[in-house]
């Protein structure tokens, strides 16, 4: 590549992920909730969501710890060292602290001391797709050459375990990719969207003020409102990103959507006329891990040998904000 001109493309050089060792099946969680007088069942959770289990981080584990493990795996897969990275983006809604960013904490834990840019990106469950798009733009502008983009979440810390309509849905985890400048594609097209009129349908409304938590620091969701919006926007943004890249539905080898609800994911695949065996599903074992869900699913699909070099992938995120977006790429 001619180093004098900005690169034309960005490609994924490596992927990695982390799941906390503590796995809770639906039955495990139902037993725990029953002890508090809350009734749920494996049957309800599987039928409505496709979720069978989730992983919860142990006390004392921080978001940056999970991000670190995922990042190390991605760096190893990309055959590069931490100091080769010159941009760090961590997509998270569950940062270690109010500030500084989890990205700065991760930078220190990776031992990167050359002063590269590091920042958190807050777009809830769309955060990883937002992060990919921002890093791609920075690489193609010449502002960075090798970026670490991480989605990492500890939603178990913001769940209301007295609210069965939300607490059965989410899990903890982290996923990461190393992106690098390349002459060949790469990321083909991306689209990001938000509609702040829907702030209230999925939120953690509390904040820190005057030395204490002000407002409710636990997750609230109007599940049906989110469901309806998600199904509509995911179909539209998929078409629009394909059109931007000059590709069609038939070119998609793998659809890797945000892993929140199997019914939403299958609905999106149907709208794109994709057979269900082109849909990567990890929500059954991970639950909804928000910004971590897509990179976790991607890494599992790569390491299990389903996603191979040269495959065309459609990644789609949707979540609080309301935010949504898609990235089409040749892996
Ligand atoms: O990551 C961000 C994106 N988030 C999402 O994509 C979530 C989108 N929404 C959804 O996935 C679904 O709306 C849910 C899974 C959250 C809920 O499914 P639903 O089919 O919309 O159920 P519902 O809220 O209409 O509830 C149906 C019934 C209610 O009982 P009644 O009123 O019909 O008697 C609920 O009280 O199911 C009951 N219910 C439960 N029962 C057992 C709600 N949660 C539970 C539970 N266990 N955990």
mmCIF file of C-alpha atoms and ligand atoms in Angstrom:
data_model
loop_
_atom_site.group_PDB
_atom_site.id
_atom_site.type_symbol
_atom_site.label_atom_id
_atom_site.label_comp_id
_atom_site.label_asym_id
_atom_site.label_seq_id
_atom_site.Cartn_x
_atom_site.Cartn_y
_atom_site.Cartn_z
ATOM 1 C CA UNK A 1 0.000 0.000 0.000
ATOM 2 C CA UNK A 2 1.221 3.524 -0.805
ATOM 3 C CA UNK A 3 1.801 5.063 2.638
ATOM 4 C CA UNK A 4 1.466 8.627 1.295
ATOM 5 C CA UNK A 5 -2.251 8.316 0.500
ATOM 6 C CA UNK A 6 -5.010 7.294 2.906
ATOM 7 C CA UNK A 7 -6.034 3.628 2.626
ATOM 8 C CA UNK A 8 -9.095 2.838 0.563
ATOM 9 C CA UNK A 9 -10.419 0.132 2.833
ATOM 10 C CA UNK A 10 -10.628 -1.285 6.348
ATOM 11 C CA UNK A 11 -10.582 -5.002 7.041
ATOM 12 C CA UNK A 12 -11.070 -7.195 10.098
ATOM 13 C CA UNK A 13 -7.659 -8.634 10.972
ATOM 14 C CA UNK A 14 -8.767 -10.674 13.993
ATOM 15 C CA UNK A 15 -11.627 -11.357 16.409
ATOM 16 C CA UNK A 16 -11.815 -12.320 20.079
ATOM 17 C CA UNK A 17 -14.326 -12.654 22.894
ATOM 18 C CA UNK A 18 -14.854 -13.336 26.558
ATOM 19 C CA UNK A 19 -17.702 -14.996 28.431
ATOM 20 C CA UNK A 20 -17.696 -15.048 32.248
ATOM 21 C CA UNK A 21 -17.393 -18.650 33.513
ATOM 22 C CA UNK A 22 -20.631 -18.494 35.570
ATOM 23 C CA UNK A 23 -23.424 -19.827 33.331
ATOM 24 C CA UNK A 24 -27.032 -19.678 34.479
ATOM 25 C CA UNK A 25 -29.602 -21.764 32.630
ATOM 26 C CA UNK A 26 -33.215 -20.553 32.575
ATOM 27 C CA UNK A 27 -33.983 -23.122 35.272
ATOM 28 C CA UNK A 28 -31.112 -21.828 37.444
ATOM 29 C CA UNK A 29 -32.426 -18.270 37.095
ATOM 30 C CA UNK A 30 -36.051 -19.329 37.633
ATOM 31 C CA UNK A 31 -35.035 -21.057 40.904
ATOM 32 C CA UNK A 32 -33.159 -17.928 42.039
ATOM 33 C CA UNK A 33 -36.162 -15.702 41.232
ATOM 34 C CA UNK A 34 -38.632 -18.119 42.852
ATOM 35 C CA UNK A 35 -36.764 -17.661 46.135
ATOM 36 C CA UNK A 36 -37.770 -13.965 45.889
ATOM 37 C CA UNK A 37 -41.381 -14.796 44.988
ATOM 38 C CA UNK A 38 -40.944 -14.024 41.245
ATOM 39 C CA UNK A 39 -42.407 -16.598 38.880
ATOM 40 C CA UNK A 40 -40.898 -17.448 35.496
ATOM 41 C CA UNK A 41 -40.075 -20.606 33.564
ATOM 42 C CA UNK A 42 -37.697 -22.061 31.013
ATOM 43 C CA UNK A 43 -40.684 -22.606 28.727
ATOM 44 C CA UNK A 44 -41.787 -18.920 28.787
ATOM 45 C CA UNK A 45 -38.262 -17.606 28.233
ATOM 46 C CA UNK A 46 -37.470 -20.034 25.378
ATOM 47 C CA UNK A 47 -40.816 -19.504 23.613
ATOM 48 C CA UNK A 48 -40.739 -15.684 23.762
ATOM 49 C CA UNK A 49 -37.019 -15.069 23.263
ATOM 50 C CA UNK A 50 -35.052 -18.193 22.273
ATOM 51 C CA UNK A 51 -32.801 -17.665 25.314
ATOM 52 C CA UNK A 52 -31.739 -20.817 27.202
ATOM 53 C CA UNK A 53 -28.844 -19.493 29.296
ATOM 54 C CA UNK A 54 -26.731 -16.416 30.033
ATOM 55 C CA UNK A 55 -23.379 -15.764 31.718
ATOM 56 C CA UNK A 56 -22.958 -13.419 34.698
ATOM 57 C CA UNK A 57 -19.652 -11.878 35.744
ATOM 58 C CA UNK A 58 -18.385 -12.562 39.276
ATOM 59 C CA UNK A 59 -18.351 -9.799 41.891
ATOM 60 C CA UNK A 60 -15.229 -7.713 41.478
ATOM 61 C CA UNK A 61 -14.919 -8.299 37.714
ATOM 62 C CA UNK A 62 -15.078 -5.004 35.813
ATOM 63 C CA UNK A 63 -16.212 -4.319 32.265
ATOM 64 C CA UNK A 64 -12.575 -3.521 31.374
ATOM 65 C CA UNK A 65 -11.468 -6.986 32.623
ATOM 66 C CA UNK A 66 -13.766 -8.712 30.145
ATOM 67 C CA UNK A 67 -12.790 -6.211 27.426
ATOM 68 C CA UNK A 68 -9.114 -7.007 28.139
ATOM 69 C CA UNK A 69 -9.551 -10.758 27.639
ATOM 70 C CA UNK A 70 -11.559 -10.271 24.422
ATOM 71 C CA UNK A 71 -8.998 -7.735 23.137
ATOM 72 C CA UNK A 72 -6.057 -10.080 23.851
ATOM 73 C CA UNK A 73 -7.731 -12.854 21.838
ATOM 74 C CA UNK A 74 -8.455 -10.469 18.940
ATOM 75 C CA UNK A 75 -4.860 -9.162 18.942
ATOM 76 C CA UNK A 76 -3.521 -12.717 18.950
ATOM 77 C CA UNK A 77 -5.812 -13.667 16.040
ATOM 78 C CA UNK A 78 -4.632 -10.569 14.141
ATOM 79 C CA UNK A 79 -0.982 -11.489 14.914
ATOM 80 C CA UNK A 80 -0.281 -8.054 16.302
ATOM 81 C CA UNK A 81 0.921 -6.608 19.594
ATOM 82 C CA UNK A 82 -0.968 -4.124 21.769
ATOM 83 C CA UNK A 83 1.494 -1.363 20.828
ATOM 84 C CA UNK A 84 0.577 -1.816 17.135
ATOM 85 C CA UNK A 85 -2.899 -0.407 17.925
ATOM 86 C CA UNK A 86 -3.374 3.330 17.397
ATOM 87 C CA UNK A 87 -7.094 3.678 18.199
ATOM 88 C CA UNK A 88 -9.245 2.075 20.922
ATOM 89 C CA UNK A 89 -13.036 2.297 20.941
ATOM 90 C CA UNK A 90 -15.039 0.554 23.665
ATOM 91 C CA UNK A 91 -18.782 0.389 23.089
ATOM 92 C CA UNK A 92 -20.439 -0.010 26.483
ATOM 93 C CA UNK A 93 -23.378 1.139 28.595
ATOM 94 C CA UNK A 94 -21.884 -0.418 31.723
ATOM 95 C CA UNK A 95 -18.481 1.306 32.056
ATOM 96 C CA UNK A 96 -16.142 0.729 35.010
ATOM 97 C CA UNK A 97 -16.620 4.331 36.205
ATOM 98 C CA UNK A 98 -18.494 7.514 35.312
ATOM 99 C CA UNK A 99 -15.095 8.630 34.004
ATOM 100 C CA UNK A 100 -12.446 8.110 32.749
ATOM 101 C CA UNK A 101 -13.540 5.897 29.896
ATOM 102 C CA UNK A 102 -13.321 2.119 29.976
ATOM 103 C CA UNK A 103 -11.251 2.498 26.775
ATOM 104 C CA UNK A 104 -8.557 4.410 28.729
ATOM 105 C CA UNK A 105 -8.616 1.767 31.482
ATOM 106 C CA UNK A 106 -8.310 -0.962 28.821
ATOM 107 C CA UNK A 107 -5.431 0.913 27.174
ATOM 108 C CA UNK A 108 -3.549 0.897 30.507
ATOM 109 C CA UNK A 109 -4.331 -2.795 31.140
ATOM 110 C CA UNK A 110 -3.002 -3.644 27.663
ATOM 111 C CA UNK A 111 0.189 -1.720 28.479
ATOM 112 C CA UNK A 112 -0.195 0.698 25.550
ATOM 113 C CA UNK A 113 1.837 3.785 26.462
ATOM 114 C CA UNK A 114 2.379 5.536 23.129
ATOM 115 C CA UNK A 115 -0.619 7.827 23.583
ATOM 116 C CA UNK A 116 -3.114 6.582 20.978
ATOM 117 C CA UNK A 117 -6.704 7.857 21.066
ATOM 118 C CA UNK A 118 -9.061 5.870 23.304
ATOM 119 C CA UNK A 119 -12.712 6.597 23.972
ATOM 120 C CA UNK A 120 -16.000 4.965 24.924
ATOM 121 C CA UNK A 121 -18.936 4.979 22.588
ATOM 122 C CA UNK A 122 -22.459 5.004 23.983
ATOM 123 C CA UNK A 123 -25.120 3.692 21.619
ATOM 124 C CA UNK A 124 -26.401 0.883 23.887
ATOM 125 C CA UNK A 125 -27.009 -2.327 21.879
ATOM 126 C CA UNK A 126 -26.036 -0.611 18.590
ATOM 127 C CA UNK A 127 -22.687 0.427 20.091
ATOM 128 C CA UNK A 128 -20.498 -2.126 18.306
ATOM 129 C CA UNK A 129 -21.912 -1.323 14.863
ATOM 130 C CA UNK A 130 -21.460 2.393 15.647
ATOM 131 C CA UNK A 131 -17.866 1.651 16.755
ATOM 132 C CA UNK A 132 -17.048 -0.246 13.556
ATOM 133 C CA UNK A 133 -18.388 2.576 11.417
ATOM 134 C CA UNK A 134 -16.469 5.289 13.328
ATOM 135 C CA UNK A 135 -13.206 3.304 13.304
ATOM 136 C CA UNK A 136 -13.619 2.585 9.572
ATOM 137 C CA UNK A 137 -14.050 6.310 8.862
ATOM 138 C CA UNK A 138 -10.975 7.165 10.963
ATOM 139 C CA UNK A 139 -8.856 4.517 9.230
ATOM 140 C CA UNK A 140 -9.953 5.564 5.736
ATOM 141 C CA UNK A 141 -9.251 9.226 6.571
ATOM 142 C CA UNK A 142 -5.717 8.305 7.606
ATOM 143 C CA UNK A 143 -6.313 9.249 11.294
ATOM 144 C CA UNK A 144 -5.589 5.657 12.412
ATOM 145 C CA UNK A 145 -4.091 2.517 10.886
ATOM 146 C CA UNK A 146 -5.012 -0.233 13.325
ATOM 147 C CA UNK A 147 -8.037 -0.007 15.622
ATOM 148 C CA UNK A 148 -9.268 -2.142 18.468
ATOM 149 C CA UNK A 149 -13.078 -2.011 18.599
ATOM 150 C CA UNK A 150 -14.622 -3.699 21.630
ATOM 151 C CA UNK A 151 -18.185 -4.255 22.829
ATOM 152 C CA UNK A 152 -18.202 -5.088 26.548
ATOM 153 C CA UNK A 153 -21.093 -5.174 29.004
ATOM 154 C CA UNK A 154 -22.028 -6.198 32.546
ATOM 155 C CA UNK A 155 -25.787 -5.814 32.337
ATOM 156 C CA UNK A 156 -26.249 -8.097 35.371
ATOM 157 C CA UNK A 157 -25.270 -5.030 37.478
ATOM 158 C CA UNK A 158 -28.104 -2.851 36.110
ATOM 159 C CA UNK A 159 -30.908 -5.439 36.068
ATOM 160 C CA UNK A 160 -33.918 -5.200 38.362
ATOM 161 C CA UNK A 161 -34.225 -8.780 39.632
ATOM 162 C CA UNK A 162 -37.771 -8.031 40.806
ATOM 163 C CA UNK A 163 -38.850 -7.331 37.194
ATOM 164 C CA UNK A 164 -39.287 -10.640 35.373
ATOM 165 C CA UNK A 165 -40.050 -8.867 32.084
ATOM 166 C CA UNK A 166 -36.407 -7.707 31.818
ATOM 167 C CA UNK A 167 -34.127 -9.624 34.192
ATOM 168 C CA UNK A 168 -34.400 -12.913 32.271
ATOM 169 C CA UNK A 169 -33.240 -11.335 29.010
ATOM 170 C CA UNK A 170 -29.697 -10.055 29.542
ATOM 171 C CA UNK A 171 -26.203 -11.436 30.128
ATOM 172 C CA UNK A 172 -22.582 -10.303 30.458
ATOM 173 C CA UNK A 173 -19.681 -10.660 28.023
ATOM 174 C CA UNK A 174 -17.290 -8.950 25.645
ATOM 175 C CA UNK A 175 -16.245 -9.212 22.017
ATOM 176 C CA UNK A 176 -13.498 -7.439 20.082
ATOM 177 C CA UNK A 177 -12.099 -6.985 16.609
ATOM 178 C CA UNK A 178 -8.834 -5.586 15.319
ATOM 179 C CA UNK A 179 -9.448 -3.457 12.224
ATOM 180 C CA UNK A 180 -6.633 -2.457 9.910
ATOM 181 C CA UNK A 181 -6.003 -0.343 6.825
ATOM 182 C CA UNK A 182 -6.088 -2.413 3.667
ATOM 183 C CA UNK A 183 -5.969 -2.116 -0.110
ATOM 184 C CA UNK A 184 -8.690 -4.749 -0.467
ATOM 185 C CA UNK A 185 -12.204 -4.697 1.060
ATOM 186 C CA UNK A 186 -13.085 -4.983 3.926
ATOM 187 C CA UNK A 187 -15.920 -2.996 5.195
ATOM 188 C CA UNK A 188 -18.123 -2.210 2.214
ATOM 189 C CA UNK A 189 -20.756 0.138 3.617
ATOM 190 C CA UNK A 190 -22.309 1.215 6.877
ATOM 191 C CA UNK A 191 -25.327 3.182 8.072
ATOM 192 C CA UNK A 192 -26.042 4.596 11.513
ATOM 193 C CA UNK A 193 -29.343 5.987 12.768
ATOM 194 C CA UNK A 194 -30.964 7.294 15.959
ATOM 195 C CA UNK A 195 -34.366 8.596 16.975
ATOM 196 C CA UNK A 196 -34.209 10.268 20.380
ATOM 197 C CA UNK A 197 -37.984 10.547 20.621
ATOM 198 C CA UNK A 198 -37.922 6.964 21.953
ATOM 199 C CA UNK A 199 -35.498 7.532 24.862
ATOM 200 C CA UNK A 200 -38.033 6.224 27.385
ATOM 201 C CA UNK A 201 -38.737 2.772 25.904
ATOM 202 C CA UNK A 202 -35.330 1.350 26.879
ATOM 203 C CA UNK A 203 -33.293 3.189 29.470
ATOM 204 C CA UNK A 204 -31.503 3.296 32.799
ATOM 205 C CA UNK A 205 -32.922 6.625 33.920
ATOM 206 C CA UNK A 206 -30.697 7.244 36.971
ATOM 207 C CA UNK A 207 -27.548 9.353 37.189
ATOM 208 C CA UNK A 208 -24.962 10.415 39.754
ATOM 209 C CA UNK A 209 -25.646 13.834 41.274
ATOM 210 C CA UNK A 210 -24.741 15.595 44.493
ATOM 211 C CA UNK A 211 -22.708 12.645 45.715
ATOM 212 C CA UNK A 212 -25.441 10.036 45.312
ATOM 213 C CA UNK A 213 -27.407 8.114 42.711
ATOM 214 C CA UNK A 214 -30.305 10.266 41.611
ATOM 215 C CA UNK A 215 -33.241 8.492 39.948
ATOM 216 C CA UNK A 216 -33.539 4.783 39.189
ATOM 217 C CA UNK A 217 -30.232 3.104 38.295
ATOM 218 C CA UNK A 218 -31.869 -0.083 36.946
ATOM 219 C CA UNK A 219 -32.903 -1.014 33.399
ATOM 220 C CA UNK A 220 -36.468 -0.226 32.234
ATOM 221 C CA UNK A 221 -37.886 -1.526 28.974
ATOM 222 C CA UNK A 222 -41.184 -1.418 27.135
ATOM 223 C CA UNK A 223 -40.501 -4.738 25.406
ATOM 224 C CA UNK A 224 -43.344 -4.590 22.905
ATOM 225 C CA UNK A 225 -42.492 -1.045 21.775
ATOM 226 C CA UNK A 226 -38.843 -2.062 21.302
ATOM 227 C CA UNK A 227 -39.886 -5.224 19.468
ATOM 228 C CA UNK A 228 -42.081 -3.342 16.947
ATOM 229 C CA UNK A 229 -39.497 -0.644 16.239
ATOM 230 C CA UNK A 230 -36.666 -3.190 15.944
ATOM 231 C CA UNK A 231 -38.409 -5.364 13.343
ATOM 232 C CA UNK A 232 -39.133 -2.348 11.117
ATOM 233 C CA UNK A 233 -35.763 -0.602 11.229
ATOM 234 C CA UNK A 234 -33.628 -3.750 10.863
ATOM 235 C CA UNK A 235 -35.222 -4.655 7.533
ATOM 236 C CA UNK A 236 -34.929 -1.082 6.212
ATOM 237 C CA UNK A 237 -31.319 -0.520 7.239
ATOM 238 C CA UNK A 238 -30.258 -3.872 5.766
ATOM 239 C CA UNK A 239 -31.673 -2.931 2.363
ATOM 240 C CA UNK A 240 -30.172 0.492 2.469
ATOM 241 C CA UNK A 241 -26.654 -0.717 3.318
ATOM 242 C CA UNK A 242 -26.814 -3.354 0.573
ATOM 243 C CA UNK A 243 -27.864 -0.699 -1.933
ATOM 244 C CA UNK A 244 -25.021 1.594 -0.810
ATOM 245 C CA UNK A 245 -22.512 -1.224 -1.421
ATOM 246 C CA UNK A 246 -24.056 -2.223 -4.762
ATOM 247 C CA UNK A 247 -24.866 -5.691 -3.420
ATOM 248 C CA UNK A 248 -28.071 -7.692 -3.027
ATOM 249 C CA UNK A 249 -29.587 -10.008 -0.414
ATOM 250 C CA UNK A 250 -28.275 -12.972 -2.423
ATOM 251 C CA UNK A 251 -24.687 -11.831 -1.726
ATOM 252 C CA UNK A 252 -25.054 -12.256 2.057
ATOM 253 C CA UNK A 253 -23.279 -15.355 3.367
ATOM 254 C CA UNK A 254 -24.040 -14.654 7.029
ATOM 255 C CA UNK A 255 -26.474 -12.392 8.864
ATOM 256 C CA UNK A 256 -25.128 -11.488 12.320
ATOM 257 C CA UNK A 257 -27.782 -9.331 13.984
ATOM 258 C CA UNK A 258 -27.900 -8.016 17.541
ATOM 259 C CA UNK A 259 -28.738 -11.029 19.695
ATOM 260 C CA UNK A 260 -31.774 -9.939 21.734
ATOM 261 C CA UNK A 261 -34.674 -12.101 20.676
ATOM 262 C CA UNK A 262 -34.676 -15.044 18.262
ATOM 263 C CA UNK A 263 -38.102 -14.014 16.914
ATOM 264 C CA UNK A 264 -36.781 -10.559 15.878
ATOM 265 C CA UNK A 265 -33.705 -12.151 14.285
ATOM 266 C CA UNK A 266 -35.745 -14.699 12.334
ATOM 267 C CA UNK A 267 -38.161 -11.945 11.235
ATOM 268 C CA UNK A 268 -35.225 -9.946 9.840
ATOM 269 C CA UNK A 269 -33.853 -12.987 7.992
ATOM 270 C CA UNK A 270 -37.316 -13.645 6.509
ATOM 271 C CA UNK A 271 -37.666 -10.019 5.329
ATOM 272 C CA UNK A 272 -34.296 -10.409 3.567
ATOM 273 C CA UNK A 273 -35.431 -13.764 2.119
ATOM 274 C CA UNK A 274 -32.424 -15.450 3.731
ATOM 275 C CA UNK A 275 -32.583 -19.116 4.723
ATOM 276 C CA UNK A 276 -32.398 -19.548 8.507
ATOM 277 C CA UNK A 277 -29.107 -21.450 8.201
ATOM 278 C CA UNK A 278 -27.447 -18.143 7.181
ATOM 279 C CA UNK A 279 -28.402 -16.606 10.530
ATOM 280 C CA UNK A 280 -25.756 -16.698 13.278
ATOM 281 C CA UNK A 281 -27.505 -17.358 16.604
ATOM 282 C CA UNK A 282 -25.822 -17.092 20.001
ATOM 283 C CA UNK A 283 -28.684 -15.483 21.951
ATOM 284 C CA UNK A 284 -29.691 -18.996 23.072
ATOM 285 C CA UNK A 285 -26.482 -19.403 25.104
ATOM 286 C CA UNK A 286 -25.498 -15.745 25.780
ATOM 287 C CA UNK A 287 -28.804 -13.910 26.299
ATOM 288 C CA UNK A 288 -28.765 -10.262 25.262
ATOM 289 C CA UNK A 289 -25.277 -8.854 25.947
ATOM 290 C CA UNK A 290 -26.068 -5.442 24.425
ATOM 291 C CA UNK A 291 -23.005 -3.927 22.676
ATOM 292 C CA UNK A 292 -21.081 -7.181 23.171
ATOM 293 C CA UNK A 293 -23.610 -9.384 21.385
ATOM 294 C CA UNK A 294 -22.504 -8.893 17.762
ATOM 295 C CA UNK A 295 -18.717 -9.228 18.302
ATOM 296 C CA UNK A 296 -19.340 -12.234 20.580
ATOM 297 C CA UNK A 297 -21.475 -13.878 17.890
ATOM 298 C CA UNK A 298 -18.925 -12.986 15.200
ATOM 299 C CA UNK A 299 -16.024 -14.442 17.166
ATOM 300 C CA UNK A 300 -17.925 -17.643 17.948
ATOM 301 C CA UNK A 301 -18.866 -18.015 14.268
ATOM 302 C CA UNK A 302 -15.253 -17.445 13.163
ATOM 303 C CA UNK A 303 -13.748 -19.825 15.740
ATOM 304 C CA UNK A 304 -16.313 -22.551 15.028
ATOM 305 C CA UNK A 305 -15.345 -22.372 11.332
ATOM 306 C CA UNK A 306 -18.743 -21.205 10.064
ATOM 307 C CA UNK A 307 -17.571 -17.739 8.988
ATOM 308 C CA UNK A 308 -14.565 -18.043 6.654
ATOM 309 C CA UNK A 309 -12.288 -15.509 4.953
ATOM 310 C CA UNK A 310 -13.999 -14.025 1.891
ATOM 311 C CA UNK A 311 -17.548 -14.443 3.278
ATOM 312 C CA UNK A 312 -19.887 -11.454 3.067
ATOM 313 C CA UNK A 313 -21.364 -10.543 6.451
ATOM 314 C CA UNK A 314 -24.234 -8.265 7.357
ATOM 315 C CA UNK A 315 -23.981 -7.015 10.950
ATOM 316 C CA UNK A 316 -27.004 -5.214 12.384
ATOM 317 C CA UNK A 317 -27.468 -3.450 15.717
ATOM 318 C CA UNK A 318 -30.562 -2.031 17.395
ATOM 319 C CA UNK A 319 -31.234 -0.737 20.877
ATOM 320 C CA UNK A 320 -31.724 2.075 23.372
ATOM 321 C CA UNK A 321 -31.695 5.619 22.121
ATOM 322 C CA UNK A 322 -33.481 4.491 19.972
ATOM 323 C CA UNK A 323 -30.421 3.599 17.855
ATOM 324 C CA UNK A 324 -29.837 1.252 14.966
ATOM 325 C CA UNK A 325 -27.333 0.612 12.225
ATOM 326 C CA UNK A 326 -25.731 -1.924 9.909
ATOM 327 C CA UNK A 327 -22.326 -2.763 8.477
ATOM 328 C CA UNK A 328 -21.820 -4.882 5.362
ATOM 329 C CA UNK A 329 -18.343 -6.378 5.009
ATOM 330 C CA UNK A 330 -16.236 -8.936 3.238
ATOM 331 C CA UNK A 331 -14.530 -10.856 6.024
HETATM 332 O O1 LIG B 1 -31.371 -5.077 23.256
HETATM 333 C C1 LIG B 1 -32.413 -4.193 23.013
HETATM 334 C C2 LIG B 1 -33.432 -4.808 22.221
HETATM 335 N N1 LIG B 1 -34.429 -5.415 23.081
HETATM 336 C C3 LIG B 1 -35.291 -6.242 22.525
HETATM 337 O O2 LIG B 1 -35.165 -6.560 21.361
HETATM 338 C C4 LIG B 1 -36.462 -6.732 23.337
HETATM 339 C C5 LIG B 1 -37.686 -6.694 22.467
HETATM 340 N N2 LIG B 1 -38.865 -7.231 23.126
HETATM 341 C C6 LIG B 1 -39.028 -8.539 23.368
HETATM 342 O O3 LIG B 1 -38.128 -9.331 23.099
HETATM 343 C C7 LIG B 1 -40.331 -9.027 23.923
HETATM 344 O O4 LIG B 1 -41.254 -7.954 23.931
HETATM 345 C C8 LIG B 1 -40.205 -9.599 25.361
HETATM 346 C C9 LIG B 1 -39.438 -10.901 25.327
HETATM 347 C C10 LIG B 1 -39.505 -8.621 26.271
HETATM 348 C C11 LIG B 1 -41.593 -9.874 25.936
HETATM 349 O O5 LIG B 1 -42.292 -10.783 25.073
HETATM 350 P P1 LIG B 1 -43.798 -10.510 24.710
HETATM 351 O O6 LIG B 1 -44.241 -11.612 23.848
HETATM 352 O O7 LIG B 1 -43.899 -9.109 24.175
HETATM 353 O O8 LIG B 1 -44.506 -10.658 26.099
HETATM 354 P P2 LIG B 1 -45.432 -9.595 26.881
HETATM 355 O O9 LIG B 1 -44.597 -8.473 27.395
HETATM 356 O O10 LIG B 1 -46.606 -9.268 26.021
HETATM 357 O O11 LIG B 1 -45.924 -10.454 28.095
HETATM 358 C C12 LIG B 1 -46.829 -11.564 27.917
HETATM 359 C C13 LIG B 1 -47.138 -12.175 29.248
HETATM 360 C C14 LIG B 1 -47.583 -11.166 30.302
HETATM 361 O O12 LIG B 1 -48.591 -11.775 31.078
HETATM 362 P P3 LIG B 1 -50.132 -11.404 30.841
HETATM 363 O O13 LIG B 1 -50.221 -9.919 31.057
HETATM 364 O O14 LIG B 1 -50.409 -11.789 29.420
HETATM 365 O O15 LIG B 1 -50.826 -12.222 31.848
HETATM 366 C C15 LIG B 1 -46.350 -10.976 31.156
HETATM 367 O O16 LIG B 1 -46.655 -10.599 32.475
HETATM 368 O O17 LIG B 1 -45.957 -12.794 29.786
HETATM 369 C C16 LIG B 1 -45.738 -12.366 31.116
HETATM 370 N N3 LIG B 1 -44.308 -12.357 31.380
HETATM 371 C C17 LIG B 1 -43.657 -13.426 31.880
HETATM 372 N N4 LIG B 1 -44.067 -14.644 32.256
HETATM 373 C C18 LIG B 1 -43.131 -15.508 32.706
HETATM 374 C C19 LIG B 1 -43.431 -11.374 31.161
HETATM 375 N N5 LIG B 1 -42.179 -11.766 31.498
HETATM 376 C C20 LIG B 1 -42.299 -13.043 31.951
HETATM 377 C C21 LIG B 1 -41.382 -13.989 32.445
HETATM 378 N N6 LIG B 1 -41.835 -15.194 32.798
HETATM 379 N N7 LIG B 1 -40.063 -13.718 32.538
#
